[in-house]
């Protein structure tokens, strides 16, 4: 008995610690955003949210209301209240691979893309604040399908090309050619070749990326024209149907064409 007595406080502390253990999981990146891999399983930490707030403020002038920073802050606050993370905690993937907010300039505005560890967690369009003589320059400022594909090379350039991307690119090419025949050596042909190659390649760093296919897309298309709502619907549907997804990939082909259409409509209907 005398030998066991010193161990009792330690045992009681262990029992208290076990009683404090939650019977629920923290809110993870995969619960809030359409992300995959290691990031999806990581709890959203307070310092991750603070980093995203700072990144948004640096590019936008202030954090975006209802944007990724707001969502991360709310999730991190819940995790902290539940005792699942500490106020000074930061996820290792966010610290090692970074949290960024970038802008891609397009005629009539810019596309804002927000990433955590290289994966897109938000993308939206900001129109140009200048409105004078808008009706005279609307057609000149409108974004073409080729320009939207070039924007994809920047917003999702590091993503390996898959069959869903190839299908979306094929439909985008169809929109400008008016033909359902793949143009030999064109964007769709290159995307289909890349998707087939990637399926047989295990290492991500060896796969063909979207930027490899879509950089300089306008010059690679046999024709080009302003992106319309119907174009966006066709491209997004092709991507979702082929990839068996509920939504287009953030920053991907369908999302970029849809973003271009929103800018075009804001120009023509200010």
PDB file of C-alpha atoms in Angstrom:
ATOM      1  CA  UNK A   1       0.000   0.000   0.000  1.00  0.00           C
ATOM      2  CA  UNK A   2       2.777   2.408   0.889  1.00  0.00           C
ATOM      3  CA  UNK A   3       4.411   1.807  -2.524  1.00  0.00           C
ATOM      4  CA  UNK A   4       1.163   2.419  -4.432  1.00  0.00           C
ATOM      5  CA  UNK A   5       0.263   5.619  -2.562  1.00  0.00           C
ATOM      6  CA  UNK A   6       2.638   7.959  -4.520  1.00  0.00           C
ATOM      7  CA  UNK A   7       1.134   6.784  -7.788  1.00  0.00           C
ATOM      8  CA  UNK A   8      -2.424   7.805  -6.911  1.00  0.00           C
ATOM      9  CA  UNK A   9      -2.151  11.507  -7.830  1.00  0.00           C
ATOM     10  CA  UNK A  10      -0.708  10.547 -11.199  1.00  0.00           C
ATOM     11  CA  UNK A  11      -3.470   8.034 -11.766  1.00  0.00           C
ATOM     12  CA  UNK A  12      -6.108  10.590 -10.796  1.00  0.00           C
ATOM     13  CA  UNK A  13      -4.603  13.138 -13.191  1.00  0.00           C
ATOM     14  CA  UNK A  14      -4.658  10.565 -15.977  1.00  0.00           C
ATOM     15  CA  UNK A  15      -8.307   9.836 -15.228  1.00  0.00           C
ATOM     16  CA  UNK A  16      -9.127  13.560 -15.333  1.00  0.00           C
ATOM     17  CA  UNK A  17      -7.233  13.903 -18.610  1.00  0.00           C
ATOM     18  CA  UNK A  18      -9.173  11.028 -20.111  1.00  0.00           C
ATOM     19  CA  UNK A  19     -12.476  12.548 -18.970  1.00  0.00           C
ATOM     20  CA  UNK A  20     -11.516  15.753 -20.781  1.00  0.00           C
ATOM     21  CA  UNK A  21     -10.835  13.923 -24.027  1.00  0.00           C
ATOM     22  CA  UNK A  22     -13.574  14.905 -26.521  1.00  0.00           C
ATOM     23  CA  UNK A  23     -15.711  12.282 -28.180  1.00  0.00           C
ATOM     24  CA  UNK A  24     -15.852  14.294 -31.413  1.00  0.00           C
ATOM     25  CA  UNK A  25     -13.493  15.263 -34.180  1.00  0.00           C
ATOM     26  CA  UNK A  26     -12.118  18.724 -34.977  1.00  0.00           C
ATOM     27  CA  UNK A  27     -13.301  20.576 -38.044  1.00  0.00           C
ATOM     28  CA  UNK A  28     -10.824  19.725 -40.777  1.00  0.00           C
ATOM     29  CA  UNK A  29     -10.004  21.350 -44.093  1.00  0.00           C
ATOM     30  CA  UNK A  30     -11.812  18.567 -45.926  1.00  0.00           C
ATOM     31  CA  UNK A  31     -15.004  19.392 -43.993  1.00  0.00           C
ATOM     32  CA  UNK A  32     -15.022  22.996 -45.199  1.00  0.00           C
ATOM     33  CA  UNK A  33     -13.232  23.081 -48.554  1.00  0.00           C
ATOM     34  CA  UNK A  34     -12.973  20.881 -51.628  1.00  0.00           C
ATOM     35  CA  UNK A  35      -9.417  19.717 -50.941  1.00  0.00           C
ATOM     36  CA  UNK A  36      -7.727  16.325 -50.925  1.00  0.00           C
ATOM     37  CA  UNK A  37      -4.717  14.433 -49.653  1.00  0.00           C
ATOM     38  CA  UNK A  38      -2.973  15.267 -46.397  1.00  0.00           C
ATOM     39  CA  UNK A  39      -4.533  18.728 -46.167  1.00  0.00           C
ATOM     40  CA  UNK A  40      -8.083  17.356 -46.058  1.00  0.00           C
ATOM     41  CA  UNK A  41      -7.368  15.519 -42.783  1.00  0.00           C
ATOM     42  CA  UNK A  42      -5.756  18.486 -41.002  1.00  0.00           C
ATOM     43  CA  UNK A  43      -7.711  20.444 -38.351  1.00  0.00           C
ATOM     44  CA  UNK A  44      -8.123  24.126 -39.159  1.00  0.00           C
ATOM     45  CA  UNK A  45      -5.914  25.947 -36.650  1.00  0.00           C
ATOM     46  CA  UNK A  46      -6.155  29.552 -35.376  1.00  0.00           C
ATOM     47  CA  UNK A  47      -2.841  30.630 -36.880  1.00  0.00           C
ATOM     48  CA  UNK A  48      -3.869  29.216 -40.270  1.00  0.00           C
ATOM     49  CA  UNK A  49      -6.901  31.512 -40.182  1.00  0.00           C
ATOM     50  CA  UNK A  50      -4.724  34.459 -39.126  1.00  0.00           C
ATOM     51  CA  UNK A  51      -2.347  33.809 -42.035  1.00  0.00           C
ATOM     52  CA  UNK A  52      -5.235  33.735 -44.512  1.00  0.00           C
ATOM     53  CA  UNK A  53      -6.647  36.966 -43.077  1.00  0.00           C
ATOM     54  CA  UNK A  54      -3.268  38.652 -43.538  1.00  0.00           C
ATOM     55  CA  UNK A  55      -2.944  37.323 -47.087  1.00  0.00           C
ATOM     56  CA  UNK A  56      -6.429  38.574 -48.017  1.00  0.00           C
ATOM     57  CA  UNK A  57      -5.728  41.986 -46.499  1.00  0.00           C
ATOM     58  CA  UNK A  58      -2.443  42.279 -48.398  1.00  0.00           C
ATOM     59  CA  UNK A  59      -4.094  41.677 -51.794  1.00  0.00           C
ATOM     60  CA  UNK A  60      -7.642  42.969 -51.267  1.00  0.00           C
ATOM     61  CA  UNK A  61      -7.044  45.727 -48.733  1.00  0.00           C
ATOM     62  CA  UNK A  62      -9.119  43.893 -46.127  1.00  0.00           C
ATOM     63  CA  UNK A  63     -10.299  40.339 -45.431  1.00  0.00           C
ATOM     64  CA  UNK A  64     -13.065  39.180 -47.768  1.00  0.00           C
ATOM     65  CA  UNK A  65     -16.436  39.043 -45.989  1.00  0.00           C
ATOM     66  CA  UNK A  66     -17.724  35.468 -46.177  1.00  0.00           C
ATOM     67  CA  UNK A  67     -14.495  34.326 -47.826  1.00  0.00           C
ATOM     68  CA  UNK A  68     -12.070  31.524 -46.931  1.00  0.00           C
ATOM     69  CA  UNK A  69     -10.506  33.510 -44.068  1.00  0.00           C
ATOM     70  CA  UNK A  70     -13.930  33.936 -42.433  1.00  0.00           C
ATOM     71  CA  UNK A  71     -14.696  30.225 -42.822  1.00  0.00           C
ATOM     72  CA  UNK A  72     -11.290  29.259 -41.423  1.00  0.00           C
ATOM     73  CA  UNK A  73     -11.622  31.654 -38.493  1.00  0.00           C
ATOM     74  CA  UNK A  74     -15.022  30.236 -37.526  1.00  0.00           C
ATOM     75  CA  UNK A  75     -13.786  26.632 -37.782  1.00  0.00           C
ATOM     76  CA  UNK A  76     -10.598  27.386 -35.837  1.00  0.00           C
ATOM     77  CA  UNK A  77     -12.570  29.163 -33.098  1.00  0.00           C
ATOM     78  CA  UNK A  78     -14.817  26.133 -32.704  1.00  0.00           C
ATOM     79  CA  UNK A  79     -11.817  23.792 -32.564  1.00  0.00           C
ATOM     80  CA  UNK A  80     -10.196  26.005 -29.933  1.00  0.00           C
ATOM     81  CA  UNK A  81     -13.330  26.205 -27.776  1.00  0.00           C
ATOM     82  CA  UNK A  82     -13.575  22.428 -27.922  1.00  0.00           C
ATOM     83  CA  UNK A  83     -10.010  22.132 -26.660  1.00  0.00           C
ATOM     84  CA  UNK A  84      -8.862  20.412 -29.849  1.00  0.00           C
ATOM     85  CA  UNK A  85      -6.332  23.068 -30.859  1.00  0.00           C
ATOM     86  CA  UNK A  86      -4.456  25.832 -29.066  1.00  0.00           C
ATOM     87  CA  UNK A  87      -4.586  29.529 -29.895  1.00  0.00           C
ATOM     88  CA  UNK A  88      -1.017  29.465 -31.158  1.00  0.00           C
ATOM     89  CA  UNK A  89      -1.392  26.268 -33.183  1.00  0.00           C
ATOM     90  CA  UNK A  90      -0.621  26.157 -36.893  1.00  0.00           C
ATOM     91  CA  UNK A  91      -1.020  23.150 -39.171  1.00  0.00           C
ATOM     92  CA  UNK A  92       2.237  21.749 -40.460  1.00  0.00           C
ATOM     93  CA  UNK A  93       1.131  21.654 -44.119  1.00  0.00           C
ATOM     94  CA  UNK A  94       0.073  25.296 -44.037  1.00  0.00           C
ATOM     95  CA  UNK A  95       3.343  26.313 -42.413  1.00  0.00           C
ATOM     96  CA  UNK A  96       5.500  24.281 -44.785  1.00  0.00           C
ATOM     97  CA  UNK A  97       3.625  24.853 -48.065  1.00  0.00           C
ATOM     98  CA  UNK A  98       2.108  28.246 -47.350  1.00  0.00           C
ATOM     99  CA  UNK A  99      -1.166  30.139 -47.474  1.00  0.00           C
ATOM    100  CA  UNK A 100      -1.518  32.502 -50.411  1.00  0.00           C
ATOM    101  CA  UNK A 101      -3.918  34.886 -52.097  1.00  0.00           C
ATOM    102  CA  UNK A 102      -3.116  35.748 -55.710  1.00  0.00           C
ATOM    103  CA  UNK A 103      -4.764  37.804 -58.424  1.00  0.00           C
ATOM    104  CA  UNK A 104      -4.897  37.132 -62.143  1.00  0.00           C
ATOM    105  CA  UNK A 105      -5.551  40.200 -64.246  1.00  0.00           C
ATOM    106  CA  UNK A 106      -8.145  39.760 -66.984  1.00  0.00           C
ATOM    107  CA  UNK A 107      -9.875  42.351 -69.155  1.00  0.00           C
ATOM    108  CA  UNK A 108     -12.490  44.134 -67.060  1.00  0.00           C
ATOM    109  CA  UNK A 109     -11.335  42.863 -63.676  1.00  0.00           C
ATOM    110  CA  UNK A 110      -9.310  40.244 -61.866  1.00  0.00           C
ATOM    111  CA  UNK A 111      -9.702  36.670 -60.639  1.00  0.00           C
ATOM    112  CA  UNK A 112      -8.774  36.202 -56.974  1.00  0.00           C
ATOM    113  CA  UNK A 113      -7.530  32.731 -56.029  1.00  0.00           C
ATOM    114  CA  UNK A 114      -6.892  31.648 -52.432  1.00  0.00           C
ATOM    115  CA  UNK A 115      -4.819  28.576 -51.608  1.00  0.00           C
ATOM    116  CA  UNK A 116      -3.766  26.570 -48.577  1.00  0.00           C
ATOM    117  CA  UNK A 117      -0.773  24.272 -49.097  1.00  0.00           C
ATOM    118  CA  UNK A 118      -1.095  24.780 -52.830  1.00  0.00           C
ATOM    119  CA  UNK A 119      -4.754  23.709 -53.007  1.00  0.00           C
ATOM    120  CA  UNK A 120      -7.482  26.155 -54.046  1.00  0.00           C
ATOM    121  CA  UNK A 121      -9.926  26.938 -51.237  1.00  0.00           C
ATOM    122  CA  UNK A 122     -11.617  29.907 -52.876  1.00  0.00           C
ATOM    123  CA  UNK A 123     -11.861  31.749 -56.167  1.00  0.00           C
ATOM    124  CA  UNK A 124     -14.000  34.691 -57.166  1.00  0.00           C
ATOM    125  CA  UNK A 125     -14.126  37.565 -59.609  1.00  0.00           C
ATOM    126  CA  UNK A 126     -13.730  41.280 -58.964  1.00  0.00           C
ATOM    127  CA  UNK A 127     -14.794  43.623 -61.725  1.00  0.00           C
ATOM    128  CA  UNK A 128     -12.837  46.764 -62.533  1.00  0.00           C
ATOM    129  CA  UNK A 129     -14.055  49.790 -60.554  1.00  0.00           C
ATOM    130  CA  UNK A 130     -13.724  52.015 -63.600  1.00  0.00           C
ATOM    131  CA  UNK A 131     -17.084  52.364 -65.287  1.00  0.00           C
ATOM    132  CA  UNK A 132     -16.738  55.350 -67.580  1.00  0.00           C
ATOM    133  CA  UNK A 133     -17.398  54.763 -71.270  1.00  0.00           C
ATOM    134  CA  UNK A 134     -18.130  51.162 -70.426  1.00  0.00           C
ATOM    135  CA  UNK A 135     -20.634  50.650 -73.205  1.00  0.00           C
ATOM    136  CA  UNK A 136     -18.034  51.716 -75.786  1.00  0.00           C
ATOM    137  CA  UNK A 137     -15.359  49.320 -74.621  1.00  0.00           C
ATOM    138  CA  UNK A 138     -17.504  46.389 -73.496  1.00  0.00           C
ATOM    139  CA  UNK A 139     -16.744  44.191 -76.454  1.00  0.00           C
ATOM    140  CA  UNK A 140     -13.023  45.029 -76.348  1.00  0.00           C
ATOM    141  CA  UNK A 141     -12.869  44.262 -72.613  1.00  0.00           C
ATOM    142  CA  UNK A 142     -14.910  41.055 -72.710  1.00  0.00           C
ATOM    143  CA  UNK A 143     -12.958  37.903 -71.939  1.00  0.00           C
ATOM    144  CA  UNK A 144     -12.647  35.254 -74.600  1.00  0.00           C
ATOM    145  CA  UNK A 145     -12.645  31.505 -74.133  1.00  0.00           C
ATOM    146  CA  UNK A 146      -8.940  31.427 -74.944  1.00  0.00           C
ATOM    147  CA  UNK A 147      -8.200  34.043 -72.280  1.00  0.00           C
ATOM    148  CA  UNK A 148     -10.249  32.088 -69.742  1.00  0.00           C
ATOM    149  CA  UNK A 149      -8.193  28.970 -70.491  1.00  0.00           C
ATOM    150  CA  UNK A 150      -5.005  30.997 -70.061  1.00  0.00           C
ATOM    151  CA  UNK A 151      -6.305  32.153 -66.669  1.00  0.00           C
ATOM    152  CA  UNK A 152      -6.736  28.475 -65.750  1.00  0.00           C
ATOM    153  CA  UNK A 153      -3.039  27.935 -66.467  1.00  0.00           C
ATOM    154  CA  UNK A 154      -2.352  30.422 -63.670  1.00  0.00           C
ATOM    155  CA  UNK A 155      -5.090  29.587 -61.162  1.00  0.00           C
ATOM    156  CA  UNK A 156      -4.773  25.775 -61.405  1.00  0.00           C
ATOM    157  CA  UNK A 157      -1.516  25.411 -63.285  1.00  0.00           C
ATOM    158  CA  UNK A 158       0.037  22.884 -60.886  1.00  0.00           C
ATOM    159  CA  UNK A 159      -2.904  20.476 -61.105  1.00  0.00           C
ATOM    160  CA  UNK A 160      -2.149  17.288 -63.072  1.00  0.00           C
ATOM    161  CA  UNK A 161      -4.415  16.990 -66.100  1.00  0.00           C
ATOM    162  CA  UNK A 162      -7.146  14.365 -65.697  1.00  0.00           C
ATOM    163  CA  UNK A 163      -9.991  13.170 -67.916  1.00  0.00           C
ATOM    164  CA  UNK A 164     -12.381  15.754 -66.493  1.00  0.00           C
ATOM    165  CA  UNK A 165      -9.982  18.558 -67.429  1.00  0.00           C
ATOM    166  CA  UNK A 166      -9.522  17.080 -70.902  1.00  0.00           C
ATOM    167  CA  UNK A 167     -13.292  16.881 -71.409  1.00  0.00           C
ATOM    168  CA  UNK A 168     -13.752  20.498 -70.342  1.00  0.00           C
ATOM    169  CA  UNK A 169     -10.948  21.671 -72.642  1.00  0.00           C
ATOM    170  CA  UNK A 170     -12.436  19.687 -75.534  1.00  0.00           C
ATOM    171  CA  UNK A 171     -15.823  21.343 -75.061  1.00  0.00           C
ATOM    172  CA  UNK A 172     -14.182  24.777 -74.791  1.00  0.00           C
ATOM    173  CA  UNK A 173     -12.417  24.097 -78.088  1.00  0.00           C
ATOM    174  CA  UNK A 174     -15.717  22.962 -79.606  1.00  0.00           C
ATOM    175  CA  UNK A 175     -17.304  26.252 -78.569  1.00  0.00           C
ATOM    176  CA  UNK A 176     -14.874  28.254 -80.691  1.00  0.00           C
ATOM    177  CA  UNK A 177     -14.595  25.859 -83.644  1.00  0.00           C
ATOM    178  CA  UNK A 178     -18.235  24.783 -83.874  1.00  0.00           C
ATOM    179  CA  UNK A 179     -17.019  21.258 -84.606  1.00  0.00           C
ATOM    180  CA  UNK A 180     -17.100  18.091 -82.509  1.00  0.00           C
ATOM    181  CA  UNK A 181     -13.879  16.847 -84.112  1.00  0.00           C
ATOM    182  CA  UNK A 182     -10.669  17.065 -82.073  1.00  0.00           C
ATOM    183  CA  UNK A 183      -8.229  19.406 -83.805  1.00  0.00           C
ATOM    184  CA  UNK A 184      -4.996  17.463 -84.447  1.00  0.00           C
ATOM    185  CA  UNK A 185      -2.244  18.938 -82.293  1.00  0.00           C
ATOM    186  CA  UNK A 186      -4.722  21.322 -80.654  1.00  0.00           C
ATOM    187  CA  UNK A 187      -5.508  21.969 -77.013  1.00  0.00           C
ATOM    188  CA  UNK A 188      -8.044  19.165 -76.677  1.00  0.00           C
ATOM    189  CA  UNK A 189      -5.715  16.639 -78.296  1.00  0.00           C
ATOM    190  CA  UNK A 190      -2.875  17.700 -75.988  1.00  0.00           C
ATOM    191  CA  UNK A 191      -5.147  17.515 -72.935  1.00  0.00           C
ATOM    192  CA  UNK A 192      -6.395  14.029 -73.841  1.00  0.00           C
ATOM    193  CA  UNK A 193      -2.829  12.811 -74.345  1.00  0.00           C
ATOM    194  CA  UNK A 194      -1.792  14.356 -71.026  1.00  0.00           C
ATOM    195  CA  UNK A 195      -4.709  12.755 -69.141  1.00  0.00           C
ATOM    196  CA  UNK A 196      -3.920   9.312 -70.577  1.00  0.00           C
ATOM    197  CA  UNK A 197      -0.233   9.703 -69.710  1.00  0.00           C
ATOM    198  CA  UNK A 198      -0.994  10.837 -66.158  1.00  0.00           C
ATOM    199  CA  UNK A 199      -3.231   7.846 -65.492  1.00  0.00           C
ATOM    200  CA  UNK A 200      -0.226   5.577 -66.017  1.00  0.00           C
ATOM    201  CA  UNK A 201       2.147   7.736 -63.969  1.00  0.00           C
ATOM    202  CA  UNK A 202       2.396   7.282 -60.214  1.00  0.00           C
ATOM    203  CA  UNK A 203       4.550  10.244 -59.225  1.00  0.00           C
ATOM    204  CA  UNK A 204       2.689  13.581 -59.197  1.00  0.00           C
ATOM    205  CA  UNK A 205       5.859  15.521 -59.967  1.00  0.00           C
ATOM    206  CA  UNK A 206       6.230  13.540 -63.201  1.00  0.00           C
ATOM    207  CA  UNK A 207       2.683  14.196 -64.406  1.00  0.00           C
ATOM    208  CA  UNK A 208       1.723  16.728 -67.074  1.00  0.00           C
ATOM    209  CA  UNK A 209       0.183  19.800 -65.477  1.00  0.00           C
ATOM    210  CA  UNK A 210      -2.594  22.102 -66.659  1.00  0.00           C
ATOM    211  CA  UNK A 211      -0.085  24.902 -67.184  1.00  0.00           C
ATOM    212  CA  UNK A 212       1.819  22.673 -69.621  1.00  0.00           C
ATOM    213  CA  UNK A 213      -1.291  22.414 -71.783  1.00  0.00           C
ATOM    214  CA  UNK A 214      -3.045  25.772 -71.383  1.00  0.00           C
ATOM    215  CA  UNK A 215      -0.235  28.319 -71.233  1.00  0.00           C
ATOM    216  CA  UNK A 216      -0.645  30.459 -74.350  1.00  0.00           C
ATOM    217  CA  UNK A 217      -4.025  28.849 -75.062  1.00  0.00           C
ATOM    218  CA  UNK A 218      -5.315  31.718 -77.193  1.00  0.00           C
ATOM    219  CA  UNK A 219      -2.542  31.259 -79.745  1.00  0.00           C
ATOM    220  CA  UNK A 220      -3.094  27.498 -79.787  1.00  0.00           C
ATOM    221  CA  UNK A 221      -6.808  27.720 -80.610  1.00  0.00           C
ATOM    222  CA  UNK A 222      -7.799  27.795 -84.300  1.00  0.00           C
ATOM    223  CA  UNK A 223     -10.304  30.558 -83.437  1.00  0.00           C
ATOM    224  CA  UNK A 224     -11.542  32.465 -80.407  1.00  0.00           C
ATOM    225  CA  UNK A 225     -14.584  34.415 -79.256  1.00  0.00           C
ATOM    226  CA  UNK A 226     -16.099  36.012 -76.174  1.00  0.00           C
ATOM    227  CA  UNK A 227     -17.186  33.478 -73.550  1.00  0.00           C
ATOM    228  CA  UNK A 228     -20.950  33.209 -73.093  1.00  0.00           C
ATOM    229  CA  UNK A 229     -23.183  31.752 -70.394  1.00  0.00           C
ATOM    230  CA  UNK A 230     -23.999  28.802 -72.654  1.00  0.00           C
ATOM    231  CA  UNK A 231     -20.286  28.120 -73.133  1.00  0.00           C
ATOM    232  CA  UNK A 232     -19.746  28.102 -69.382  1.00  0.00           C
ATOM    233  CA  UNK A 233     -22.647  25.703 -68.821  1.00  0.00           C
ATOM    234  CA  UNK A 234     -21.360  23.283 -71.444  1.00  0.00           C
ATOM    235  CA  UNK A 235     -17.773  23.366 -70.151  1.00  0.00           C
ATOM    236  CA  UNK A 236     -18.732  23.010 -66.488  1.00  0.00           C
ATOM    237  CA  UNK A 237     -21.164  20.171 -67.240  1.00  0.00           C
ATOM    238  CA  UNK A 238     -18.516  18.305 -69.238  1.00  0.00           C
ATOM    239  CA  UNK A 239     -16.017  18.604 -66.393  1.00  0.00           C
ATOM    240  CA  UNK A 240     -18.505  17.525 -63.722  1.00  0.00           C
ATOM    241  CA  UNK A 241     -19.983  14.674 -65.750  1.00  0.00           C
ATOM    242  CA  UNK A 242     -16.648  13.194 -66.777  1.00  0.00           C
ATOM    243  CA  UNK A 243     -15.123  13.584 -63.330  1.00  0.00           C
ATOM    244  CA  UNK A 244     -18.299  12.380 -61.590  1.00  0.00           C
ATOM    245  CA  UNK A 245     -18.163  15.484 -59.392  1.00  0.00           C
ATOM    246  CA  UNK A 246     -20.808  17.605 -57.747  1.00  0.00           C
ATOM    247  CA  UNK A 247     -18.977  20.808 -58.685  1.00  0.00           C
ATOM    248  CA  UNK A 248     -16.253  22.013 -61.016  1.00  0.00           C
ATOM    249  CA  UNK A 249     -12.714  22.094 -59.652  1.00  0.00           C
ATOM    250  CA  UNK A 250     -11.999  25.478 -57.962  1.00  0.00           C
ATOM    251  CA  UNK A 251      -9.812  27.489 -60.302  1.00  0.00           C
ATOM    252  CA  UNK A 252     -10.103  24.814 -62.985  1.00  0.00           C
ATOM    253  CA  UNK A 253     -11.266  24.976 -66.582  1.00  0.00           C
ATOM    254  CA  UNK A 254     -14.998  25.160 -65.903  1.00  0.00           C
ATOM    255  CA  UNK A 255     -14.618  27.604 -63.016  1.00  0.00           C
ATOM    256  CA  UNK A 256     -12.413  29.914 -65.067  1.00  0.00           C
ATOM    257  CA  UNK A 257     -14.795  30.007 -68.032  1.00  0.00           C
ATOM    258  CA  UNK A 258     -17.695  30.659 -65.637  1.00  0.00           C
ATOM    259  CA  UNK A 259     -15.686  33.446 -63.972  1.00  0.00           C
ATOM    260  CA  UNK A 260     -15.010  34.982 -67.392  1.00  0.00           C
ATOM    261  CA  UNK A 261     -18.730  34.976 -68.159  1.00  0.00           C
ATOM    262  CA  UNK A 262     -19.518  36.724 -64.864  1.00  0.00           C
ATOM    263  CA  UNK A 263     -17.028  39.461 -65.737  1.00  0.00           C
ATOM    264  CA  UNK A 264     -18.441  39.759 -69.250  1.00  0.00           C
ATOM    265  CA  UNK A 265     -21.965  40.116 -67.893  1.00  0.00           C
ATOM    266  CA  UNK A 266     -20.853  42.729 -65.360  1.00  0.00           C
ATOM    267  CA  UNK A 267     -19.350  44.732 -68.230  1.00  0.00           C
ATOM    268  CA  UNK A 268     -22.373  44.567 -70.491  1.00  0.00           C
ATOM    269  CA  UNK A 269     -24.886  44.950 -67.627  1.00  0.00           C
ATOM    270  CA  UNK A 270     -23.174  47.225 -65.081  1.00  0.00           C
TER     271      UNK A 270
END
